[in-house]
Amino acid sequence: MPRTMSATQARMHFGDVMRRVVENGEAVIVERAGKPQVAVISLADYEQLCDSRAGELGPLNRAALDWLDQWLSTPDTMGDAWWEEFEHELRKHPVELGEIL
């Protein structure tokens, strides 16, 4: 369970917070007005999180991006039929923009 502290405590003891995070691998949750606002994590944990999210893509988003890559590589040869099929598939499986990111 991560340690929790107020923003004032974190500010006053930031050197100690950094040491605990780095040396002990602890995460520290910083609260403002009793509500969690940020997490202090090690750079290694942050990089691992970024790497894991970079490869994260749902199957529908992957299919849409694959289709777009195909169209961009040969737009003239695919014609209007491709676009109609793509629109049909998109209507069957709508995705929110946030799911792609």
PDB file of N, CA, C and O in Angstrom, residues 67 71 78-92:
ATOM      1  N   TRP A  67      -5.954  -0.700 -41.338  1.00  0.00           N
ATOM      2  CA  TRP A  67      -6.706  -0.350 -42.528  1.00  0.00           C
ATOM      3  C   TRP A  67      -6.253   1.009 -43.077  1.00  0.00           C
ATOM      4  O   TRP A  67      -6.083   1.189 -44.281  1.00  0.00           O
ATOM      5  N   TRP A  71      -4.608   1.927 -46.697  1.00  0.00           N
ATOM      6  CA  TRP A  71      -5.141   2.952 -47.588  1.00  0.00           C
ATOM      7  C   TRP A  71      -4.096   4.006 -47.920  1.00  0.00           C
ATOM      8  O   TRP A  71      -3.962   4.415 -49.066  1.00  0.00           O
ATOM      9  N   MET A  78      -7.235   1.344 -54.287  1.00  0.00           N
ATOM     10  CA  MET A  78      -8.295   0.779 -53.452  1.00  0.00           C
ATOM     11  C   MET A  78      -9.668   1.330 -53.816  1.00  0.00           C
ATOM     12  O   MET A  78     -10.674   0.697 -53.569  1.00  0.00           O
ATOM     13  N   GLY A  79      -9.739   2.527 -54.369  1.00  0.00           N
ATOM     14  CA  GLY A  79     -10.997   3.085 -54.858  1.00  0.00           C
ATOM     15  C   GLY A  79     -12.026   3.357 -53.779  1.00  0.00           C
ATOM     16  O   GLY A  79     -11.765   3.306 -52.586  1.00  0.00           O
ATOM     17  N   ASP A  80     -13.245   3.653 -54.237  1.00  0.00           N
ATOM     18  CA  ASP A  80     -14.340   4.021 -53.341  1.00  0.00           C
ATOM     19  C   ASP A  80     -14.883   2.850 -52.539  1.00  0.00           C
ATOM     20  O   ASP A  80     -15.429   3.025 -51.460  1.00  0.00           O
ATOM     21  N   ALA A  81     -14.767   1.645 -53.055  1.00  0.00           N
ATOM     22  CA  ALA A  81     -15.305   0.471 -52.356  1.00  0.00           C
ATOM     23  C   ALA A  81     -14.657   0.316 -50.988  1.00  0.00           C
ATOM     24  O   ALA A  81     -15.320  -0.039 -50.014  1.00  0.00           O
ATOM     25  N   TRP A  82     -13.366   0.603 -50.910  1.00  0.00           N
ATOM     26  CA  TRP A  82     -12.677   0.486 -49.630  1.00  0.00           C
ATOM     27  C   TRP A  82     -13.271   1.449 -48.620  1.00  0.00           C
ATOM     28  O   TRP A  82     -13.534   1.090 -47.478  1.00  0.00           O
ATOM     29  N   TRP A  83     -13.485   2.707 -49.052  1.00  0.00           N
ATOM     30  CA  TRP A  83     -14.015   3.716 -48.140  1.00  0.00           C
ATOM     31  C   TRP A  83     -15.398   3.318 -47.647  1.00  0.00           C
ATOM     32  O   TRP A  83     -15.709   3.454 -46.465  1.00  0.00           O
ATOM     33  N   GLU A  84     -16.241   2.803 -48.526  1.00  0.00           N
ATOM     34  CA  GLU A  84     -17.581   2.368 -48.126  1.00  0.00           C
ATOM     35  C   GLU A  84     -17.498   1.223 -47.116  1.00  0.00           C
ATOM     36  O   GLU A  84     -18.238   1.197 -46.135  1.00  0.00           O
ATOM     37  N   GLU A  85     -16.598   0.288 -47.356  1.00  0.00           N
ATOM     38  CA  GLU A  85     -16.426  -0.828 -46.422  1.00  0.00           C
ATOM     39  C   GLU A  85     -15.909  -0.324 -45.067  1.00  0.00           C
ATOM     40  O   GLU A  85     -16.369  -0.759 -44.015  1.00  0.00           O
ATOM     41  N   PHE A  86     -14.976   0.614 -45.102  1.00  0.00           N
ATOM     42  CA  PHE A  86     -14.433   1.176 -43.875  1.00  0.00           C
ATOM     43  C   PHE A  86     -15.533   1.886 -43.078  1.00  0.00           C
ATOM     44  O   PHE A  86     -15.664   1.683 -41.874  1.00  0.00           O
ATOM     45  N   GLU A  87     -16.337   2.707 -43.728  1.00  0.00           N
ATOM     46  CA  GLU A  87     -17.440   3.395 -43.050  1.00  0.00           C
ATOM     47  C   GLU A  87     -18.428   2.397 -42.453  1.00  0.00           C
ATOM     48  O   GLU A  87     -18.912   2.588 -41.337  1.00  0.00           O
ATOM     49  N   HIS A  88     -18.714   1.330 -43.204  1.00  0.00           N
ATOM     50  CA  HIS A  88     -19.622   0.289 -42.718  1.00  0.00           C
ATOM     51  C   HIS A  88     -19.066  -0.349 -41.438  1.00  0.00           C
ATOM     52  O   HIS A  88     -19.784  -0.510 -40.448  1.00  0.00           O
ATOM     53  N   GLU A  89     -17.779  -0.706 -41.452  1.00  0.00           N
ATOM     54  CA  GLU A  89     -17.143  -1.310 -40.278  1.00  0.00           C
ATOM     55  C   GLU A  89     -17.105  -0.336 -39.107  1.00  0.00           C
ATOM     56  O   GLU A  89     -17.325  -0.717 -37.955  1.00  0.00           O
ATOM     57  N   LEU A  90     -16.851   0.921 -39.388  1.00  0.00           N
ATOM     58  CA  LEU A  90     -16.796   1.928 -38.328  1.00  0.00           C
ATOM     59  C   LEU A  90     -18.161   2.103 -37.677  1.00  0.00           C
ATOM     60  O   LEU A  90     -18.260   2.254 -36.463  1.00  0.00           O
ATOM     61  N   ARG A  91     -19.221   2.061 -38.465  1.00  0.00           N
ATOM     62  CA  ARG A  91     -20.570   2.159 -37.895  1.00  0.00           C
ATOM     63  C   ARG A  91     -20.892   0.950 -37.022  1.00  0.00           C
ATOM     64  O   ARG A  91     -21.575   1.064 -36.013  1.00  0.00           O
ATOM     65  N   LYS A  92     -20.417  -0.233 -37.438  1.00  0.00           N
ATOM     66  CA  LYS A  92     -20.660  -1.449 -36.644  1.00  0.00           C
ATOM     67  C   LYS A  92     -19.883  -1.433 -35.334  1.00  0.00           C
ATOM     68  O   LYS A  92     -20.340  -1.961 -34.331  1.00  0.00           O
TER      69      LYS A  92
END
